[in-house]
mmCIF file with all atom_site columns, C-alpha atoms in Angstrom:
data_model
loop_
_atom_site.group_PDB
_atom_site.id
_atom_site.type_symbol
_atom_site.label_atom_id
_atom_site.label_alt_id
_atom_site.label_comp_id
_atom_site.label_asym_id
_atom_site.label_entity_id
_atom_site.label_seq_id
_atom_site.pdbx_PDB_ins_code
_atom_site.Cartn_x
_atom_site.Cartn_y
_atom_site.Cartn_z
_atom_site.occupancy
_atom_site.B_iso_or_equiv
_atom_site.pdbx_formal_charge
_atom_site.auth_seq_id
_atom_site.auth_comp_id
_atom_site.auth_asym_id
_atom_site.auth_atom_id
_atom_site.pdbx_PDB_model_num
ATOM 1   C CA . MET E 1 1   ? 74.314  120.311 77.195  1.00 44.00 ? 1   MET E CA 1
ATOM 2   C CA . SER E 1 2   ? 77.987  120.903 77.980  1.00 44.00 ? 2   SER E CA 1
ATOM 3   C CA . ASP E 1 3   ? 80.528  118.742 76.383  1.00 49.00 ? 3   ASP E CA 1
ATOM 4   C CA . SER E 1 4   ? 83.231  119.312 79.479  1.00 50.00 ? 4   SER E CA 1
ATOM 5   C CA . THR E 1 5   ? 83.638  116.712 81.993  1.00 55.00 ? 5   THR E CA 1
ATOM 6   C CA . GLU E 1 6   ? 83.648  117.995 85.602  1.00 59.00 ? 6   GLU E CA 1
ATOM 7   C CA . THR E 1 7   ? 85.416  115.982 88.032  1.00 76.00 ? 7   THR E CA 1
ATOM 8   C CA . TYR E 1 8   ? 84.409  115.914 91.485  1.00 90.00 ? 8   TYR E CA 1
ATOM 9   C CA . VAL E 1 9   ? 87.024  115.984 94.192  1.00 95.00 ? 9   VAL E CA 1
ATOM 10  C CA . ARG E 1 10  ? 86.493  114.348 97.206  1.00 96.00 ? 10  ARG E CA 1
ATOM 11  C CA . PHE E 1 11  ? 88.349  115.202 100.308 1.00 97.00 ? 11  PHE E CA 1
ATOM 12  C CA . LYS E 1 12  ? 89.205  113.611 103.809 1.00 97.00 ? 12  LYS E CA 1
ATOM 13  C CA . SER E 1 13  ? 91.134  115.061 106.856 1.00 96.00 ? 13  SER E CA 1
ATOM 14  C CA . LEU E 1 14  ? 94.233  114.138 108.061 1.00 97.00 ? 14  LEU E CA 1
ATOM 15  C CA . ARG E 1 15  ? 93.380  114.463 111.409 1.00 96.00 ? 15  ARG E CA 1
ATOM 16  C CA . PHE E 1 16  ? 94.158  110.661 111.994 1.00 96.00 ? 16  PHE E CA 1
ATOM 17  C CA . LEU E 1 17  ? 97.618  111.502 111.173 1.00 96.00 ? 17  LEU E CA 1
ATOM 18  C CA . GLY E 1 18  ? 97.637  114.236 113.956 1.00 95.00 ? 18  GLY E CA 1
ATOM 19  C CA . TYR E 1 19  ? 96.929  117.208 111.406 1.00 95.00 ? 19  TYR E CA 1
ATOM 20  C CA . PRO E 1 20  ? 93.680  118.643 111.993 1.00 93.00 ? 20  PRO E CA 1
ATOM 21  C CA . ASP E 1 21  ? 94.492  121.645 109.676 1.00 93.00 ? 21  ASP E CA 1
ATOM 22  C CA . TYR E 1 22  ? 94.925  119.308 106.639 1.00 96.00 ? 22  TYR E CA 1
ATOM 23  C CA . ARG E 1 23  ? 92.820  117.478 104.143 1.00 97.00 ? 23  ARG E CA 1
ATOM 24  C CA . VAL E 1 24  ? 93.809  115.325 101.203 1.00 98.00 ? 24  VAL E CA 1
ATOM 25  C CA . GLY E 1 25  ? 91.701  115.006 97.983  1.00 97.00 ? 25  GLY E CA 1
ATOM 26  C CA . THR E 1 26  ? 91.114  112.118 95.364  1.00 97.00 ? 26  THR E CA 1
ATOM 27  C CA . ASP E 1 27  ? 93.019  114.246 92.765  1.00 97.00 ? 27  ASP E CA 1
ATOM 28  C CA . GLY E 1 28  ? 95.883  114.059 95.180  1.00 97.00 ? 28  GLY E CA 1
ATOM 29  C CA . SER E 1 29  ? 96.017  117.783 96.275  1.00 97.00 ? 29  SER E CA 1
ATOM 30  C CA . VAL E 1 30  ? 96.873  118.804 99.648  1.00 98.00 ? 30  VAL E CA 1
ATOM 31  C CA . GLU E 1 31  ? 95.213  121.699 101.555 1.00 97.00 ? 31  GLU E CA 1
ATOM 32  C CA . THR E 1 32  ? 95.256  123.395 104.916 1.00 95.00 ? 32  THR E CA 1
ATOM 33  C CA . ARG E 1 33  ? 93.184  126.097 106.408 1.00 91.00 ? 33  ARG E CA 1
ATOM 34  C CA . LYS E 1 34  ? 96.227  127.295 108.658 1.00 80.00 ? 34  LYS E CA 1
ATOM 35  C CA . GLU E 1 35  ? 97.259  131.059 108.043 1.00 72.00 ? 35  GLU E CA 1
ATOM 36  C CA . ARG E 1 36  ? 99.237  133.351 109.189 1.00 63.00 ? 36  ARG E CA 1
ATOM 37  C CA . ARG E 1 37  ? 97.993  136.553 110.643 1.00 58.00 ? 37  ARG E CA 1
ATOM 38  C CA . ARG E 1 38  ? 99.329  139.662 111.753 1.00 60.00 ? 38  ARG E CA 1
ATOM 39  C CA . GLY E 1 39  ? 98.404  141.579 114.852 1.00 54.00 ? 39  GLY E CA 1
ATOM 40  C CA . ILE E 1 40  ? 95.424  139.631 115.532 1.00 51.00 ? 40  ILE E CA 1
ATOM 41  C CA . GLY E 1 41  ? 95.139  138.667 119.459 1.00 51.00 ? 41  GLY E CA 1
ATOM 42  C CA . ASN E 1 42  ? 98.756  140.576 119.676 1.00 48.00 ? 42  ASN E CA 1
ATOM 43  C CA . ALA E 1 43  ? 101.403 142.678 118.507 1.00 47.00 ? 43  ALA E CA 1
ATOM 44  C CA . GLN E 1 44  ? 103.169 139.953 116.658 1.00 51.00 ? 44  GLN E CA 1
ATOM 45  C CA . GLY E 1 45  ? 100.128 138.328 115.314 1.00 49.00 ? 45  GLY E CA 1
ATOM 46  C CA . GLY E 1 46  ? 100.334 134.302 114.899 1.00 54.00 ? 46  GLY E CA 1
ATOM 47  C CA . TRP E 1 47  ? 98.456  131.466 113.310 1.00 56.00 ? 47  TRP E CA 1
ATOM 48  C CA . GLY E 1 48  ? 94.513  131.257 112.334 1.00 61.00 ? 48  GLY E CA 1
ATOM 49  C CA . VAL E 1 49  ? 92.122  129.199 110.695 1.00 71.00 ? 49  VAL E CA 1
ATOM 50  C CA . GLY E 1 50  ? 91.136  130.386 107.331 1.00 78.00 ? 50  GLY E CA 1
ATOM 51  C CA . LYS E 1 51  ? 89.653  129.198 103.993 1.00 89.00 ? 51  LYS E CA 1
ATOM 52  C CA . TRP E 1 52  ? 90.949  126.022 102.192 1.00 93.00 ? 52  TRP E CA 1
ATOM 53  C CA . LYS E 1 53  ? 93.870  126.948 100.092 1.00 95.00 ? 53  LYS E CA 1
ATOM 54  C CA . ARG E 1 54  ? 96.022  123.988 98.428  1.00 96.00 ? 54  ARG E CA 1
ATOM 55  C CA . ILE E 1 55  ? 99.753  123.794 99.461  1.00 95.00 ? 55  ILE E CA 1
ATOM 56  C CA . LYS E 1 56  ? 102.891 123.375 97.228  1.00 94.00 ? 56  LYS E CA 1
ATOM 57  C CA . GLU E 1 57  ? 104.179 120.121 96.864  1.00 95.00 ? 57  GLU E CA 1
ATOM 58  C CA . MET E 1 58  ? 107.690 119.650 96.658  1.00 95.00 ? 58  MET E CA 1
ATOM 59  C CA . LYS E 1 59  ? 109.802 116.963 94.831  1.00 95.00 ? 59  LYS E CA 1
ATOM 60  C CA . ARG E 1 60  ? 111.139 114.072 97.349  1.00 92.00 ? 60  ARG E CA 1
ATOM 61  C CA . GLY E 1 61  ? 113.438 111.936 95.503  1.00 89.00 ? 61  GLY E CA 1
ATOM 62  C CA . LYS E 1 62  ? 111.262 111.345 92.320  1.00 88.00 ? 62  LYS E CA 1
ATOM 63  C CA . TYR E 1 63  ? 107.846 111.588 94.284  1.00 94.00 ? 63  TYR E CA 1
ATOM 64  C CA . LEU E 1 64  ? 105.787 114.509 95.106  1.00 97.00 ? 64  LEU E CA 1
ATOM 65  C CA . ALA E 1 65  ? 105.612 115.493 98.842  1.00 97.00 ? 65  ALA E CA 1
ATOM 66  C CA . ALA E 1 66  ? 103.725 117.834 101.084 1.00 97.00 ? 66  ALA E CA 1
ATOM 67  C CA . VAL E 1 67  ? 105.351 119.462 104.766 1.00 96.00 ? 67  VAL E CA 1
ATOM 68  C CA . LEU E 1 68  ? 102.977 119.507 107.379 1.00 96.00 ? 68  LEU E CA 1
ATOM 69  C CA . SER E 1 69  ? 103.080 120.892 110.517 1.00 92.00 ? 69  SER E CA 1
ATOM 70  C CA . HIS E 1 70  ? 101.507 120.665 113.860 1.00 88.00 ? 70  HIS E CA 1
ATOM 71  C CA . GLY E 1 71  ? 102.693 121.733 117.112 1.00 85.00 ? 71  GLY E CA 1
ATOM 72  C CA . GLY E 1 72  ? 105.808 123.448 115.863 1.00 86.00 ? 72  GLY E CA 1
ATOM 73  C CA . LYS E 1 73  ? 106.965 120.517 114.047 1.00 92.00 ? 73  LYS E CA 1
ATOM 74  C CA . ALA E 1 74  ? 107.288 120.211 110.158 1.00 93.00 ? 74  ALA E CA 1
ATOM 75  C CA . THR E 1 75  ? 107.468 116.886 108.854 1.00 95.00 ? 75  THR E CA 1
ATOM 76  C CA . PRO E 1 76  ? 107.226 115.927 105.058 1.00 96.00 ? 76  PRO E CA 1
ATOM 77  C CA . TYR E 1 77  ? 105.018 113.216 103.690 1.00 97.00 ? 77  TYR E CA 1
ATOM 78  C CA . SER E 1 78  ? 104.392 111.185 100.088 1.00 97.00 ? 78  SER E CA 1
ATOM 79  C CA . ILE E 1 79  ? 101.811 112.610 98.841  1.00 98.00 ? 79  ILE E CA 1
ATOM 80  C CA . HIS E 1 80  ? 100.522 108.879 97.367  1.00 98.00 ? 80  HIS E CA 1
ATOM 81  C CA . ARG E 1 81  ? 100.758 107.637 100.659 1.00 98.00 ? 81  ARG E CA 1
ATOM 82  C CA . LEU E 1 82  ? 98.412  110.380 101.831 1.00 98.00 ? 82  LEU E CA 1
ATOM 83  C CA . VAL E 1 83  ? 95.949  109.814 99.358  1.00 98.00 ? 83  VAL E CA 1
ATOM 84  C CA . LEU E 1 84  ? 95.930  105.524 100.302 1.00 98.00 ? 84  LEU E CA 1
ATOM 85  C CA . LEU E 1 85  ? 96.157  106.257 104.191 1.00 98.00 ? 85  LEU E CA 1
ATOM 86  C CA . ALA E 1 86  ? 93.410  108.504 103.939 1.00 98.00 ? 86  ALA E CA 1
ATOM 87  C CA . PHE E 1 87  ? 90.945  106.774 101.504 1.00 98.00 ? 87  PHE E CA 1
ATOM 88  C CA . VAL E 1 88  ? 91.990  103.202 101.698 1.00 98.00 ? 88  VAL E CA 1
ATOM 89  C CA . GLY E 1 89  ? 92.650  102.914 105.153 1.00 97.00 ? 89  GLY E CA 1
ATOM 90  C CA . ASP E 1 90  ? 96.074  101.391 106.187 1.00 97.00 ? 90  ASP E CA 1
ATOM 91  C CA . PRO E 1 91  ? 98.067  99.071  104.071 1.00 97.00 ? 91  PRO E CA 1
ATOM 92  C CA . PRO E 1 92  ? 97.206  95.207  103.907 1.00 97.00 ? 92  PRO E CA 1
ATOM 93  C CA . GLU E 1 93  ? 99.388  92.851  105.489 1.00 97.00 ? 93  GLU E CA 1
ATOM 94  C CA . GLY E 1 94  ? 102.349 91.965  103.120 1.00 96.00 ? 94  GLY E CA 1
ATOM 95  C CA . LYS E 1 95  ? 101.086 94.818  101.067 1.00 97.00 ? 95  LYS E CA 1
ATOM 96  C CA . PRO E 1 96  ? 102.767 97.947  102.367 1.00 96.00 ? 96  PRO E CA 1
ATOM 97  C CA . VAL E 1 97  ? 104.415 99.800  99.151  1.00 96.00 ? 97  VAL E CA 1
ATOM 98  C CA . ALA E 1 98  ? 101.952 102.711 97.690  1.00 96.00 ? 98  ALA E CA 1
ATOM 99  C CA . CYS E 1 99  ? 102.453 102.236 93.911  1.00 96.00 ? 99  CYS E CA 1
ATOM 100 C CA . HIS E 1 100 ? 101.443 103.901 90.829  1.00 95.00 ? 100 HIS E CA 1
ATOM 101 C CA . ASN E 1 101 ? 99.242  101.947 88.273  1.00 94.00 ? 101 ASN E CA 1
ATOM 102 C CA . ASN E 1 102 ? 100.400 104.028 85.381  1.00 93.00 ? 102 ASN E CA 1
ATOM 103 C CA . GLY E 1 103 ? 104.197 104.378 86.378  1.00 88.00 ? 103 GLY E CA 1
ATOM 104 C CA . LYS E 1 104 ? 103.849 108.079 86.357  1.00 92.00 ? 104 LYS E CA 1
ATOM 105 C CA . HIS E 1 105 ? 105.441 109.203 89.989  1.00 91.00 ? 105 HIS E CA 1
ATOM 106 C CA . HIS E 1 106 ? 103.055 112.481 89.837  1.00 95.00 ? 106 HIS E CA 1
ATOM 107 C CA . ASP E 1 107 ? 100.260 111.037 89.197  1.00 97.00 ? 107 ASP E CA 1
ATOM 108 C CA . ASN E 1 108 ? 98.491  110.830 92.708  1.00 98.00 ? 108 ASN E CA 1
ATOM 109 C CA . ARG E 1 109 ? 94.778  110.909 91.824  1.00 97.00 ? 109 ARG E CA 1
ATOM 110 C CA . LEU E 1 110 ? 93.117  107.667 94.117  1.00 97.00 ? 110 LEU E CA 1
ATOM 111 C CA . GLU E 1 111 ? 92.256  105.635 90.916  1.00 97.00 ? 111 GLU E CA 1
ATOM 112 C CA . ASN E 1 112 ? 96.137  105.568 89.901  1.00 96.00 ? 112 ASN E CA 1
ATOM 113 C CA . LEU E 1 113 ? 97.184  104.352 93.678  1.00 98.00 ? 113 LEU E CA 1
ATOM 114 C CA . ARG E 1 114 ? 97.169  101.092 95.609  1.00 97.00 ? 114 ARG E CA 1
ATOM 115 C CA . TRP E 1 115 ? 98.926  98.654  97.926  1.00 98.00 ? 115 TRP E CA 1
ATOM 116 C CA . ASP E 1 116 ? 101.277 96.392  96.886  1.00 97.00 ? 116 ASP E CA 1
ATOM 117 C CA . CYS E 1 117 ? 104.287 94.457  97.485  1.00 96.00 ? 117 CYS E CA 1
ATOM 118 C CA . GLN E 1 118 ? 107.727 95.107  96.387  1.00 93.00 ? 118 GLN E CA 1
ATOM 119 C CA . LYS E 1 119 ? 107.744 92.494  93.982  1.00 94.00 ? 119 LYS E CA 1
ATOM 120 C CA . GLY E 1 120 ? 104.476 94.041  92.567  1.00 92.00 ? 120 GLY E CA 1
ATOM 121 C CA . ASN E 1 121 ? 105.878 97.654  92.507  1.00 89.00 ? 121 ASN E CA 1
ATOM 122 C CA . LEU E 1 122 ? 109.306 95.951  90.692  1.00 86.00 ? 122 LEU E CA 1
ATOM 123 C CA . ALA E 1 123 ? 106.565 94.431  87.992  1.00 90.00 ? 123 ALA E CA 1
ATOM 124 C CA . ASP E 1 124 ? 105.274 97.681  87.261  1.00 89.00 ? 124 ASP E CA 1
ATOM 125 C CA . ARG E 1 125 ? 108.498 99.123  86.312  1.00 84.00 ? 125 ARG E CA 1
ATOM 126 C CA . LYS E 1 126 ? 108.977 96.115  83.590  1.00 81.00 ? 126 LYS E CA 1
ATOM 127 C CA . ALA E 1 127 ? 105.541 96.815  82.718  1.00 85.00 ? 127 ALA E CA 1
ATOM 128 C CA . HIS E 1 128 ? 105.497 100.536 82.291  1.00 83.00 ? 128 HIS E CA 1
ATOM 129 C CA . GLY E 1 129 ? 109.295 100.447 80.635  1.00 77.00 ? 129 GLY E CA 1
ATOM 130 C CA . THR E 1 130 ? 110.597 102.260 83.444  1.00 77.00 ? 130 THR E CA 1
ATOM 131 C CA . GLU E 1 131 ? 112.833 99.516  84.784  1.00 71.00 ? 131 GLU E CA 1
ATOM 132 C CA . ARG E 1 132 ? 116.545 100.827 84.829  1.00 72.00 ? 132 ARG E CA 1
ATOM 133 C CA . LEU E 1 133 ? 119.176 98.384  83.474  1.00 73.00 ? 133 LEU E CA 1
ATOM 134 C CA . GLY E 1 134 ? 122.364 98.193  82.945  1.00 76.00 ? 134 GLY E CA 1
ATOM 135 C CA . GLU E 1 135 ? 123.900 101.673 81.637  1.00 80.00 ? 135 GLU E CA 1
ATOM 136 C CA . GLN E 1 136 ? 120.512 103.251 82.680  1.00 72.00 ? 136 GLN E CA 1
ATOM 137 C CA . CYS E 1 137 ? 121.657 102.641 86.408  1.00 77.00 ? 137 CYS E CA 1
ATOM 138 C CA . HIS E 1 138 ? 123.427 105.696 87.889  1.00 75.00 ? 138 HIS E CA 1
ATOM 139 C CA . ASN E 1 139 ? 125.792 103.535 89.389  1.00 79.00 ? 139 ASN E CA 1
ATOM 140 C CA . SER E 1 140 ? 126.672 100.922 86.819  1.00 82.00 ? 140 SER E CA 1
ATOM 141 C CA . LYS E 1 141 ? 130.109 99.743  86.403  1.00 86.00 ? 141 LYS E CA 1
ATOM 142 C CA . LEU E 1 142 ? 130.132 98.526  83.063  1.00 92.00 ? 142 LEU E CA 1
ATOM 143 C CA . THR E 1 143 ? 128.618 99.632  79.917  1.00 90.00 ? 143 THR E CA 1
ATOM 144 C CA . ASP E 1 144 ? 126.464 96.963  77.110  1.00 89.00 ? 144 ASP E CA 1
ATOM 145 C CA . GLU E 1 145 ? 129.183 97.103  75.077  1.00 92.00 ? 145 GLU E CA 1
ATOM 146 C CA . ASP E 1 146 ? 131.840 95.661  77.763  1.00 93.00 ? 146 ASP E CA 1
ATOM 147 C CA . VAL E 1 147 ? 129.601 93.310  78.376  1.00 92.00 ? 147 VAL E CA 1
ATOM 148 C CA . ARG E 1 148 ? 129.226 91.878  74.914  1.00 93.00 ? 148 ARG E CA 1
ATOM 149 C CA . TRP E 1 149 ? 133.154 92.060  75.029  1.00 95.00 ? 149 TRP E CA 1
ATOM 150 C CA . ILE E 1 150 ? 133.030 89.730  77.990  1.00 94.00 ? 150 ILE E CA 1
ATOM 151 C CA . ARG E 1 151 ? 130.781 87.154  76.790  1.00 93.00 ? 151 ARG E CA 1
ATOM 152 C CA . LYS E 1 152 ? 132.763 86.901  73.318  1.00 94.00 ? 152 LYS E CA 1
ATOM 153 C CA . ILE E 1 153 ? 135.893 86.714  74.990  1.00 94.00 ? 153 ILE E CA 1
ATOM 154 C CA . TRP E 1 154 ? 134.689 84.049  77.615  1.00 94.00 ? 154 TRP E CA 1
ATOM 155 C CA . LYS E 1 155 ? 132.844 82.130  74.931  1.00 93.00 ? 155 LYS E CA 1
ATOM 156 C CA . GLY E 1 156 ? 136.142 81.437  73.123  1.00 93.00 ? 156 GLY E CA 1
ATOM 157 C CA . ARG E 1 157 ? 137.737 81.005  76.203  1.00 92.00 ? 157 ARG E CA 1
ATOM 158 C CA . LEU E 1 158 ? 140.555 83.613  74.917  1.00 94.00 ? 158 LEU E CA 1
ATOM 159 C CA . MET E 1 159 ? 141.055 84.938  78.653  1.00 95.00 ? 159 MET E CA 1
ATOM 160 C CA . THR E 1 160 ? 140.389 84.353  82.341  1.00 95.00 ? 160 THR E CA 1
ATOM 161 C CA . GLN E 1 161 ? 138.015 86.256  84.479  1.00 95.00 ? 161 GLN E CA 1
ATOM 162 C CA . LYS E 1 162 ? 140.390 87.708  85.939  1.00 96.00 ? 162 LYS E CA 1
ATOM 163 C CA . GLN E 1 163 ? 142.475 88.570  83.242  1.00 96.00 ? 163 GLN E CA 1
ATOM 164 C CA . MET E 1 164 ? 139.012 90.516  81.744  1.00 95.00 ? 164 MET E CA 1
ATOM 165 C CA . GLY E 1 165 ? 138.631 91.999  85.027  1.00 94.00 ? 165 GLY E CA 1
ATOM 166 C CA . ILE E 1 166 ? 141.917 93.640  85.197  1.00 95.00 ? 166 ILE E CA 1
ATOM 167 C CA . VAL E 1 167 ? 141.715 94.601  81.312  1.00 95.00 ? 167 VAL E CA 1
ATOM 168 C CA . LEU E 1 168 ? 138.543 96.725  82.164  1.00 95.00 ? 168 LEU E CA 1
ATOM 169 C CA . GLY E 1 169 ? 139.639 97.461  85.614  1.00 95.00 ? 169 GLY E CA 1
ATOM 170 C CA . ARG E 1 170 ? 136.759 95.855  87.781  1.00 94.00 ? 170 ARG E CA 1
ATOM 171 C CA . PRO E 1 171 ? 136.910 92.858  90.154  1.00 95.00 ? 171 PRO E CA 1
ATOM 172 C CA . GLU E 1 172 ? 136.968 89.143  89.103  1.00 95.00 ? 172 GLU E CA 1
ATOM 173 C CA . PRO E 1 173 ? 133.356 88.787  90.571  1.00 95.00 ? 173 PRO E CA 1
ATOM 174 C CA . THR E 1 174 ? 131.799 91.282  88.522  1.00 93.00 ? 174 THR E CA 1
ATOM 175 C CA . ILE E 1 175 ? 133.365 89.975  85.022  1.00 94.00 ? 175 ILE E CA 1
ATOM 176 C CA . GLN E 1 176 ? 131.754 86.172  86.820  1.00 95.00 ? 176 GLN E CA 1
ATOM 177 C CA . HIS E 1 177 ? 128.288 87.500  86.883  1.00 93.00 ? 177 HIS E CA 1
ATOM 178 C CA . VAL E 1 178 ? 128.296 88.363  83.636  1.00 93.00 ? 178 VAL E CA 1
ATOM 179 C CA . CYS E 1 179 ? 130.158 85.141  82.408  1.00 94.00 ? 179 CYS E CA 1
ATOM 180 C CA . VAL E 1 180 ? 127.390 82.765  84.103  1.00 92.00 ? 180 VAL E CA 1
ATOM 181 C CA . GLY E 1 181 ? 124.633 85.229  83.320  1.00 89.00 ? 181 GLY E CA 1
ATOM 182 C CA . ARG E 1 182 ? 123.638 86.529  86.759  1.00 89.00 ? 182 ARG E CA 1
ATOM 183 C CA . HIS E 1 183 ? 123.766 90.034  85.741  1.00 87.00 ? 183 HIS E CA 1
ATOM 184 C CA . TRP E 1 184 ? 123.424 91.874  82.469  1.00 86.00 ? 184 TRP E CA 1
ATOM 185 C CA . THR E 1 185 ? 120.904 89.336  81.109  1.00 86.00 ? 185 THR E CA 1
ATOM 186 C CA . HIS E 1 186 ? 118.986 92.203  79.350  1.00 84.00 ? 186 HIS E CA 1
ATOM 187 C CA . VAL E 1 187 ? 122.052 92.519  76.601  1.00 86.00 ? 187 VAL E CA 1
ATOM 188 C CA . ARG E 1 188 ? 121.556 90.675  73.641  1.00 85.00 ? 188 ARG E CA 1
ATOM 189 C CA . ASP E 1 189 ? 125.090 89.466  71.796  1.00 82.00 ? 189 ASP E CA 1
#
């Protein structure tokens, strides 16, 4: 008896998307049996059908994608969507987003994926600790320190929102959103 646990990977054809020479596995792998053949049939060679081979994934934003080609046209597809489309089917009404249950964008195993709504996907970010708030956002205009300063000054009524905006070099509405608690609610005083 062996201690190693062997996982069985099931594959489904991507023919339903118009790619008969591709298939996707429950482990998130994408394979093709297209291969470049040289000198078969004519001097230039061409494409033929061979053994199934895993294709190289590429990063598309924070997700993995596979480039599928047919009829001379190559198209990138997010692998997590391919897995769900092949094994679960089209997204149900109101749940068009392919979500990762564990929050790991490169884990495209079927058991880690589900269809959900955008609200569910955002709740996942919070639960997994991958939600980007405040300074973690690439387009943040304020720092946590700025927010604490704004609240302190606003609480003591030492400056107007417009004056604080001038000091920080930010528009008044940005300051107002901090003062009324609309934005930056995650920062504690």
